[in-house]
Coordinates of C-alpha atoms and ligand atoms in Angstrom, one line a residue:
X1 CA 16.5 30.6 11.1
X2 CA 14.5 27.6 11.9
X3 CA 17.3 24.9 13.6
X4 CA 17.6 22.0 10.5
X5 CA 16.6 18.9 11.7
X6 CA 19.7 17.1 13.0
X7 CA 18.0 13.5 11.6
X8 CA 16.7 13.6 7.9
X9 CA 13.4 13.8 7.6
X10 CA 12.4 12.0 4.3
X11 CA 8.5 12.3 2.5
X12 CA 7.6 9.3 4.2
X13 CA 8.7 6.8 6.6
X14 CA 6.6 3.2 6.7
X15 CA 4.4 2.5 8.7
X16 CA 5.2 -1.0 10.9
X17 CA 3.7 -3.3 12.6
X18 CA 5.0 -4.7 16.3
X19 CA 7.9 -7.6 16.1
X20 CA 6.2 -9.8 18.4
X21 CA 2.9 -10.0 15.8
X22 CA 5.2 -10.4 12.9
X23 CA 7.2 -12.7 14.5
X24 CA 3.6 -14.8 15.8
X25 CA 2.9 -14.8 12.2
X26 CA 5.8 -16.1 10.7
X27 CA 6.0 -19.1 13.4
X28 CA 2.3 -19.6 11.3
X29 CA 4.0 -19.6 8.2
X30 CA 7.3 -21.5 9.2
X31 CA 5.2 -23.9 10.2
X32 CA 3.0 -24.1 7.2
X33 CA 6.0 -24.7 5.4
X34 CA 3.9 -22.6 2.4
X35 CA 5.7 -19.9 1.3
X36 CA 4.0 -18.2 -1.9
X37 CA 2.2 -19.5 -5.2
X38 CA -1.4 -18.7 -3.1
X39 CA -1.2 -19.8 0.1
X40 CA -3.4 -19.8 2.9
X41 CA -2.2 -16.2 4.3
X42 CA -2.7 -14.7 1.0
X43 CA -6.4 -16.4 0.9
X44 CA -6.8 -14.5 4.0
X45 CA -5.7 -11.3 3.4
X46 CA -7.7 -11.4 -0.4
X47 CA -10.8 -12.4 2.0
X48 CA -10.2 -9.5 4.7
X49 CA -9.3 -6.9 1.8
X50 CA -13.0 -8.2 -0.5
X51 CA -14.9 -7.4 3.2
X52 CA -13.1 -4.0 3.4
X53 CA -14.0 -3.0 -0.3
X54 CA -17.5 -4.7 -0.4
X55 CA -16.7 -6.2 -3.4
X56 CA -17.2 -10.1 -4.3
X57 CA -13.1 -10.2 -5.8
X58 CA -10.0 -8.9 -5.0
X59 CA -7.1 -10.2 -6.1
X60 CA -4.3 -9.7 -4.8
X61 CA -0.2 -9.6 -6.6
X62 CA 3.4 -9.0 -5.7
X63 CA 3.0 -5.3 -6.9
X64 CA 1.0 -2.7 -8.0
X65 CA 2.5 -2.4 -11.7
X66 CA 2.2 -5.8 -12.3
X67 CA -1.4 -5.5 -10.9
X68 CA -2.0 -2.9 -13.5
X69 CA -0.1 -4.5 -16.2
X70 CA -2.2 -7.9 -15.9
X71 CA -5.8 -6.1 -15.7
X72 CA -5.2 -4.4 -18.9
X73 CA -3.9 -7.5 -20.7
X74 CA -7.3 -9.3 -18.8
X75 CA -9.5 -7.2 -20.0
X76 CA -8.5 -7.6 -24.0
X77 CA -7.7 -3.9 -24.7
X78 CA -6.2 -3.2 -28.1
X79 CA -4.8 0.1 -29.9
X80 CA -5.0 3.2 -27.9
X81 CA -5.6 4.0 -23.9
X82 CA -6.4 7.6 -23.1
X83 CA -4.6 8.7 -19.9
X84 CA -2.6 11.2 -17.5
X85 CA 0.7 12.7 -17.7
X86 CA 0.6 13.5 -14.4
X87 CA 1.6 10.2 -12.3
X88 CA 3.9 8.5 -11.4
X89 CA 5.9 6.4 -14.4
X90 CA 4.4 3.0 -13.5
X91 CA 0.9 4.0 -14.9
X92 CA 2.1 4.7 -18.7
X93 CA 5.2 1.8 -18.4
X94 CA 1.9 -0.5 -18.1
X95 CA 0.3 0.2 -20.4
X96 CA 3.0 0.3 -23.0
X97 CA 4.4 -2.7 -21.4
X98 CA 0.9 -4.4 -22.7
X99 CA 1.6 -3.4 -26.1
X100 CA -1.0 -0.9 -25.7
X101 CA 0.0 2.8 -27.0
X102 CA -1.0 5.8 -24.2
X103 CA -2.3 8.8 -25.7
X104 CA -2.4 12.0 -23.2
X105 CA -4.9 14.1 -22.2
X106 CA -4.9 17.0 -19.1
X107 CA -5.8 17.1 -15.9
X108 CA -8.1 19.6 -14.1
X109 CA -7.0 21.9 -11.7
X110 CA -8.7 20.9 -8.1
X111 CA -7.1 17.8 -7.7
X112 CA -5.1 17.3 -10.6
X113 CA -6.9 14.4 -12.1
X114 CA -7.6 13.3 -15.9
X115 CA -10.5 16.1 -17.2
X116 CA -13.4 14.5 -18.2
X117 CA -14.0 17.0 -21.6
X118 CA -10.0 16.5 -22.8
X119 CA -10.7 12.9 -22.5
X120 CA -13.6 12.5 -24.4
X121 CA -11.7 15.0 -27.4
X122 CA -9.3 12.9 -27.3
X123 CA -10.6 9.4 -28.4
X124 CA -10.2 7.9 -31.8
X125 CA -11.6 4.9 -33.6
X126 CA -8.6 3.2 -32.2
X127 CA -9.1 4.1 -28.2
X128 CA -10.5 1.4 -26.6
X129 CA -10.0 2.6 -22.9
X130 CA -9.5 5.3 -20.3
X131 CA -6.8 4.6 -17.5
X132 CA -6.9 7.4 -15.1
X133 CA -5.4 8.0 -12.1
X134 CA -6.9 9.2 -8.5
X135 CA -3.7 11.1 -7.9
X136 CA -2.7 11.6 -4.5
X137 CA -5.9 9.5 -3.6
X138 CA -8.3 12.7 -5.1
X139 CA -10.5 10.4 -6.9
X140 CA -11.4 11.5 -10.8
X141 CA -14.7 12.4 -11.1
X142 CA -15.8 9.2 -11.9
X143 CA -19.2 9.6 -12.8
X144 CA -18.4 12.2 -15.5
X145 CA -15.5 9.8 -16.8
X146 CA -18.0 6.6 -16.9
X147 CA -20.4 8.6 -18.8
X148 CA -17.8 9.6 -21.4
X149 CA -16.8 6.2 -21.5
X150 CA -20.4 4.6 -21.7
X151 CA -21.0 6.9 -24.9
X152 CA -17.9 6.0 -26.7
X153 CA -17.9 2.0 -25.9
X154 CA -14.3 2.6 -23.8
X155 CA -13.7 0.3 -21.1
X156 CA -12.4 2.3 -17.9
X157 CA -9.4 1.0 -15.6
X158 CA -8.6 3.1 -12.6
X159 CA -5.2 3.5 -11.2
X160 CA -6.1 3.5 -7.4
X161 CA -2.2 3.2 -6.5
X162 CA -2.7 6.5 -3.6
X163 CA -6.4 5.6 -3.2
X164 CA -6.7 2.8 -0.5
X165 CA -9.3 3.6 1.9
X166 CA -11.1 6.1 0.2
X167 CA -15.3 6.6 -1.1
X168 CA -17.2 8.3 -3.2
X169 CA -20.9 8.7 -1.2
X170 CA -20.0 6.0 1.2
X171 CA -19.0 3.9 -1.9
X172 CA -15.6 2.3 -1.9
X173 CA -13.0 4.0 -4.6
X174 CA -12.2 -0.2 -5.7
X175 CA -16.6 -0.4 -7.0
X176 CA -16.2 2.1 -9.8
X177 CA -14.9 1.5 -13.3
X178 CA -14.4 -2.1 -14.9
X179 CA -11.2 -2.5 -12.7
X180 CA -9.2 -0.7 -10.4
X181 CA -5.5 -1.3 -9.1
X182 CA -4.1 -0.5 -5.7
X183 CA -1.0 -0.3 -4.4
X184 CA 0.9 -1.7 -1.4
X185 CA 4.4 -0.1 -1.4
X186 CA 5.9 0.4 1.5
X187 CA 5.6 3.8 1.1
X188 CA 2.0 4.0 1.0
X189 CA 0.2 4.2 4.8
X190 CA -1.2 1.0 3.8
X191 CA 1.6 -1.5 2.5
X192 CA 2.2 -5.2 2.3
X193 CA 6.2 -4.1 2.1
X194 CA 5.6 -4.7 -1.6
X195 CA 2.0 -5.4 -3.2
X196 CA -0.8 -4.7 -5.4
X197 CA -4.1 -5.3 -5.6
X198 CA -7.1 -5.8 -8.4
X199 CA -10.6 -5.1 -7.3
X200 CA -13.5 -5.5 -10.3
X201 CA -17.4 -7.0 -10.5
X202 CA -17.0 -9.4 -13.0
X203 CA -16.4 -12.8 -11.8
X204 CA -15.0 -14.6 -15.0
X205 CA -11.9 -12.1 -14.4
X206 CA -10.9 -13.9 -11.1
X207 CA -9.7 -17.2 -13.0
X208 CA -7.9 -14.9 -15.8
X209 CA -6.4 -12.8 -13.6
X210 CA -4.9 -15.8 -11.2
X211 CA -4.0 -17.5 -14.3
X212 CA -2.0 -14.7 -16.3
X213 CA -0.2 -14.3 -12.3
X214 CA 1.1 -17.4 -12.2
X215 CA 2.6 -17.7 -15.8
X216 CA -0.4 -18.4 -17.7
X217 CA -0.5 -21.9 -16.7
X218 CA -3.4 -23.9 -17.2
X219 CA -4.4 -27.1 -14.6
X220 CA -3.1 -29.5 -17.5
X221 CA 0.6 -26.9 -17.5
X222 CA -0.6 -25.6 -20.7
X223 CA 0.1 -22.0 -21.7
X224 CA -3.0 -20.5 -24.1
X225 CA -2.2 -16.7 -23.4
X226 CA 2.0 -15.8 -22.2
X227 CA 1.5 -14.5 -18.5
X228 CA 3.9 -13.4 -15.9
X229 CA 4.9 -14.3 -12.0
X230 CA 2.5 -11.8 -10.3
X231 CA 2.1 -13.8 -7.3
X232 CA 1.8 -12.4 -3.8
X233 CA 4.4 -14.1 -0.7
X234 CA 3.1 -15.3 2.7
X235 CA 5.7 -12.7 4.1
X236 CA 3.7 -10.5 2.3
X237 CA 0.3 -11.1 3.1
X238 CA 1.2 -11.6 6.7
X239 CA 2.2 -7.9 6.7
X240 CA -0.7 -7.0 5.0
X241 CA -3.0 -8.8 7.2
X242 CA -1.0 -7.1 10.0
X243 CA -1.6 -3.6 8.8
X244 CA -4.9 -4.1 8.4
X245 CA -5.3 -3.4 11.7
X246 CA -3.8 0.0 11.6
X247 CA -4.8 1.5 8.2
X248 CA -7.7 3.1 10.4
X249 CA -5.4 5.0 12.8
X250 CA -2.7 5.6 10.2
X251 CA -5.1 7.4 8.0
X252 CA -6.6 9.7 11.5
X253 CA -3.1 10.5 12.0
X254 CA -2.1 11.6 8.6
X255 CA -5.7 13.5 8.5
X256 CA -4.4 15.3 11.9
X257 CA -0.7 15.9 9.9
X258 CA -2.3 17.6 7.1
X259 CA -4.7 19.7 9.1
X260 CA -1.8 21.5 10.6
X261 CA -0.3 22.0 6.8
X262 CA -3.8 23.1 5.6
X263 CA -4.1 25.6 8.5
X264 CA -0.6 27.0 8.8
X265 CA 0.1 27.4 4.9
X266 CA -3.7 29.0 3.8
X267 CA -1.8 32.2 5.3
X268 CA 1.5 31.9 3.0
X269 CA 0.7 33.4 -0.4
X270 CA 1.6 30.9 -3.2
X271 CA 2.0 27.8 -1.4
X272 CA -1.1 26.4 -1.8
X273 CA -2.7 22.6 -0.5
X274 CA -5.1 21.3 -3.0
X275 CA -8.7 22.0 -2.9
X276 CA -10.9 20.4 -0.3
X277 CA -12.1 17.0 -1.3
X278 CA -15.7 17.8 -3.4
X279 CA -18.9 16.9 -0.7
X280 CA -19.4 13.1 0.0
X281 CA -15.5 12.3 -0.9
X282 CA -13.5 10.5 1.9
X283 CA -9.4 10.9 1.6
X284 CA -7.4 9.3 2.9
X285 CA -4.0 11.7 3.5
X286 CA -1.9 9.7 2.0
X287 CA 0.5 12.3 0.4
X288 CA 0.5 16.3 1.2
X289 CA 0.9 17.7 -2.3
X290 CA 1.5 21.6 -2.2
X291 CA 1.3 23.5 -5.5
X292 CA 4.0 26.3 -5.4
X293 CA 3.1 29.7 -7.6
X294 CA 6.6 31.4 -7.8
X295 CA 4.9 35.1 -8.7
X296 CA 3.2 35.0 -5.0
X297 CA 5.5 32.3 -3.1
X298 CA 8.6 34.5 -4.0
X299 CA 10.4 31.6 -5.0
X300 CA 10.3 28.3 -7.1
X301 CA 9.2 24.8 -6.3
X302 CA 13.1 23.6 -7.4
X303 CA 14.3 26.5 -4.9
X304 CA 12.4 25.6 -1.8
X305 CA 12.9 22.1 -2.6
X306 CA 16.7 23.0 -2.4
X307 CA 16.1 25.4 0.5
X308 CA 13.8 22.3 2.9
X309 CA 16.7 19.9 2.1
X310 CA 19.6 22.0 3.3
X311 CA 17.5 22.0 6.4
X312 CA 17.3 18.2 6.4
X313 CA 13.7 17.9 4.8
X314 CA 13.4 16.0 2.1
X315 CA 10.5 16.2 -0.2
X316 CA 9.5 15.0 -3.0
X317 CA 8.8 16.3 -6.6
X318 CA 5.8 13.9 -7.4
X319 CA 5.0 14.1 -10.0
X320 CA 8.1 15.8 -12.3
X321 CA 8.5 15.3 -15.0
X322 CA 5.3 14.5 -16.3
X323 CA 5.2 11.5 -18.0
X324 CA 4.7 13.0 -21.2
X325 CA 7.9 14.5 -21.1
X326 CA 9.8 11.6 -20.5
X327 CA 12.5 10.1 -22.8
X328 CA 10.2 6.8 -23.2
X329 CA 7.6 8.6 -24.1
X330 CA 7.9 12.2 -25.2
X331 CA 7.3 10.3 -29.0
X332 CA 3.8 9.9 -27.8
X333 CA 0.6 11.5 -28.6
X334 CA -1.1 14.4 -26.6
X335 CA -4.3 15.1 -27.4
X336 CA -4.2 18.4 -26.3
X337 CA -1.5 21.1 -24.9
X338 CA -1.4 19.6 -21.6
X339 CA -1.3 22.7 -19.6
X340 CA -2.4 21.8 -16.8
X341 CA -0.2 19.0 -16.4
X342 CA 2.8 20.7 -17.0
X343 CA 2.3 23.4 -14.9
X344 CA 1.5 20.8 -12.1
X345 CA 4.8 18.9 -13.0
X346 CA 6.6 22.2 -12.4
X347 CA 4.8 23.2 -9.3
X348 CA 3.9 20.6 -7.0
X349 CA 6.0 19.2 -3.6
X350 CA 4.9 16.9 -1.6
X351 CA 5.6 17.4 1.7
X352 CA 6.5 14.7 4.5
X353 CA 3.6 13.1 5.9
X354 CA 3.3 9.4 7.7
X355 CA 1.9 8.7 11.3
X356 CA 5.0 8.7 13.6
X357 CA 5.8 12.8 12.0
X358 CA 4.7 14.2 15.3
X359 CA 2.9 17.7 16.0
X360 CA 6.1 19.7 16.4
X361 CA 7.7 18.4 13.6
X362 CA 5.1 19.8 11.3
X363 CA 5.2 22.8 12.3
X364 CA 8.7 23.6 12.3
X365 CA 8.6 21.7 8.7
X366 CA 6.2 25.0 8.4
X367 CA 8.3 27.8 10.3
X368 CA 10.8 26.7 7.4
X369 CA 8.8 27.1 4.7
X370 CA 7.2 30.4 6.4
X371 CA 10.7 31.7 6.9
X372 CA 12.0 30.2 3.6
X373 CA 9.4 32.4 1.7
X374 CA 9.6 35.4 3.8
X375 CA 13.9 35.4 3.1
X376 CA 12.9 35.4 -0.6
X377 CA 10.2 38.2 -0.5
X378 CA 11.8 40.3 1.4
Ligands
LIG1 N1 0.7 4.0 -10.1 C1 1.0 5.1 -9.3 C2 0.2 6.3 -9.5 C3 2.0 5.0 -8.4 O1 2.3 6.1 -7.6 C4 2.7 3.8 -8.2 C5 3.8 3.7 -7.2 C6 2.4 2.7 -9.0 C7 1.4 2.9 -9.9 C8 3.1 1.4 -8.9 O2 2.8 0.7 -7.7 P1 3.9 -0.3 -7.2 O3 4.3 -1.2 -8.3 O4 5.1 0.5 -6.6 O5 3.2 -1.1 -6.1 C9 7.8 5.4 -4.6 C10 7.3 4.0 -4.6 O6 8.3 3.1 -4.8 C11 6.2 3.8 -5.5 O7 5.5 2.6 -5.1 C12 5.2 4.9 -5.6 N2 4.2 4.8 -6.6 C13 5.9 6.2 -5.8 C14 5.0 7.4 -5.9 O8 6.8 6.4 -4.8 P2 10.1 6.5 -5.0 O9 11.1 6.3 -6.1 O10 9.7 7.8 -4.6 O11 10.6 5.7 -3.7 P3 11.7 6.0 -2.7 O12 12.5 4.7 -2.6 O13 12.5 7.2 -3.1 O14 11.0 6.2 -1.3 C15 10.4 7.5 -1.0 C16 10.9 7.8 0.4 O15 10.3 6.9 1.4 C17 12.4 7.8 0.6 O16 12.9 9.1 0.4 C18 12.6 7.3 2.1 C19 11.3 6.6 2.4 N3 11.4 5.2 2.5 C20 11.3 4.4 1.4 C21 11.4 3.0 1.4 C22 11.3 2.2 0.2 C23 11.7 4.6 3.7 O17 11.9 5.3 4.7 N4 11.8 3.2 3.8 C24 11.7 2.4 2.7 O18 11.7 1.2 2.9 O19 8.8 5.6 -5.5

């Protein structure tokens, strides 16, 4: 058997940046005496981020939920929002946390994103938008999404939480839709510790959107529309700003990382990566989803889940259960059977990927899966 690691090894590990520039930058903000409520870090970082996307605004929150959460109330939506069981909870707490109602629809096989066709069957007098989700930073296919949305009046939020760094032709994911939210959890190979972001074209949103962040005050202290605290911290933008400077090399190294996955589990029957990214799409490696088919694999995603972590691996069952399933919101509508979601739900693991996972790692994290589904086929 393949020796278990003797440290854990969890699905990912964040990515840091050096003590001495954190330290430089929090002499800056010390010194500035500014702490939060949009300071002149945070001006920066929203600046650096609007260059990076190409896209007049970006604004920046403490989180990605509460990103989402406030560009669905900014936008004016009402009655229902189409959208995908298969994410992670934040997506549909949003949007019922709007006092929106989230109707389901399924996802396509490739990359397990909302399918354009069960969308559009699924719209009623009362949807008014589509929130999907570029899962695992696999963008939707946006222009098939958009159309259905043009001919049925919908307004279309996209939930770019995995997405950061990734285009579409050379365009940047954050350009398409009327808004799109990103995430900067720790987890993600781009973080800001904790953080979110809202990128969209239309400039009368920026005033809303900084408004409804800082409790729906007005300049006179007035309160027209009930908003939230969704402000970003210096601390916060600092590390942003900081890992700016990496995201480039983060996202080569993860690309190296699920190369070797990619090459060393095409040869195990029933362990399969997700299909390529479609010609002209950029990823950015963020998460290494495998999809595990039991009749071929010789065992089950819960059993080599079980099996890696007795060996010290730790993965991840992203995304199970599906939302739909859910005690919050099993009452919910589904506009169709939702196949495809639930089989994903049941058969994806995402495997540990993040920059400092060297070479050798990754491959015995394969010998074990190798000799895990060997043991069981044999
Ligand atoms: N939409 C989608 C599609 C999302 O996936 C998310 C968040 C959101 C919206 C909301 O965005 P935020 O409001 O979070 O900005 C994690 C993250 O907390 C969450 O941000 C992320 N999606 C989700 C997919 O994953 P958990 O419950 O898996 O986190 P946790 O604490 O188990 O961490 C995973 C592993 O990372 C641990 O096993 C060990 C490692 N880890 C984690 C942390 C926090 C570390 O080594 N150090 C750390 O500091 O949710």
């Amino acid at each position: 058997m393949t020796k278990p690691f003797d440290t854990p090894i969890f699905v990912t590990r964040p990515n840091l940046p050096s003590l001495d520039e954190l330290s430089a930058g929090l002499a800056e903000i010390w010194n500035n005496r500014w702490l939060t409520n949009r300071g002149p870090l945070l001006e920066r970082f929203e600046a650096r981020l609007a260059a990076l996307f190409d896209l007049p605004h970006v604004s920046v929150m403490t989180n990605g939920t509460v990103a989402l959460e406030l560009g669905l109330q900014a936008l004016k939506l009402t009655g229902e929002v189409i959208t995908t069981p298969f994410t992670f909870a934040a997506s549909v707490n949003a949007v019922v946390r709007t006092g929106l109602t989230p109707v389901f629809a399924d996802i396509e096989p490739d990359h397990l994103t909302l399918d354009p066709a069960r969308v559009e069957a699924a719209i009623t007098p009362r949807t008014s938008a589509i929130l999907a989700v570029h899962v695992f930073g696999h963008p939707c296919r946006v222009a098939a999404l958009e159309a259905v949305a043009a001919r049925n009046g919908l307004s279309v939020v996209y939930d770019a939480a995995h997405a950061f760094g990734v285009t579409v032709d050379g365009v940047p994911i954050g350009h398409f839709g009327d808004l799109s939210m990103f995430s900067f959890h720790a987890t993600k190979p781009f973080h800001a510790l904790e953080g979110g972001a809202l990128t969209y074209r239309r400039a009368d949103l920026r005033a809303v959107l900084e408004r409804l962040a800082n409790h729906g005050l007005g300049a006179d202290g007035d309160v027209l529309e009930a908003g939230t605290n969704g402000k970003m911290t210096e601390v916060q933008a600092l590390v942003g700003l900081l890992m700016l400077d990496r995201v480039a090399a983060i996202m080569e190294r993860n690309k190296a990382i699920a190369s070797i996955y990619r090459a060393r589990l095409a040869a195990l029957p029933g362990i399969d990566c997700l299909a390529p990214p479609a010609a002209g799409v950029k990823v950015n490696h963020a998460y290494a989803p495998v999809l595990v088919n039991p009749a071929l694999a010789g065992i089950d995603r819960d059993g080599l889940y079980d099996a890696l972590r007795q060996r010290n691996v730790f993965t991840r069952k992203y995304f199970y259960p599906a939302v739909s399933a859910m005690t919050a919101f099993r009452h919910l509508r589904a506009a169709d059977p939702l196949e495809g979601a639930n089989q994903a739900a049941a058969r994806v693991l995402a495997l540990p990927i993040y920059a400092d996972l060297d070479d050798d790692d990754v491959h015995r994290i394969c010998d074990m899966i190798t000799a895990i589904c060997r043991r069981q086929a044999a």
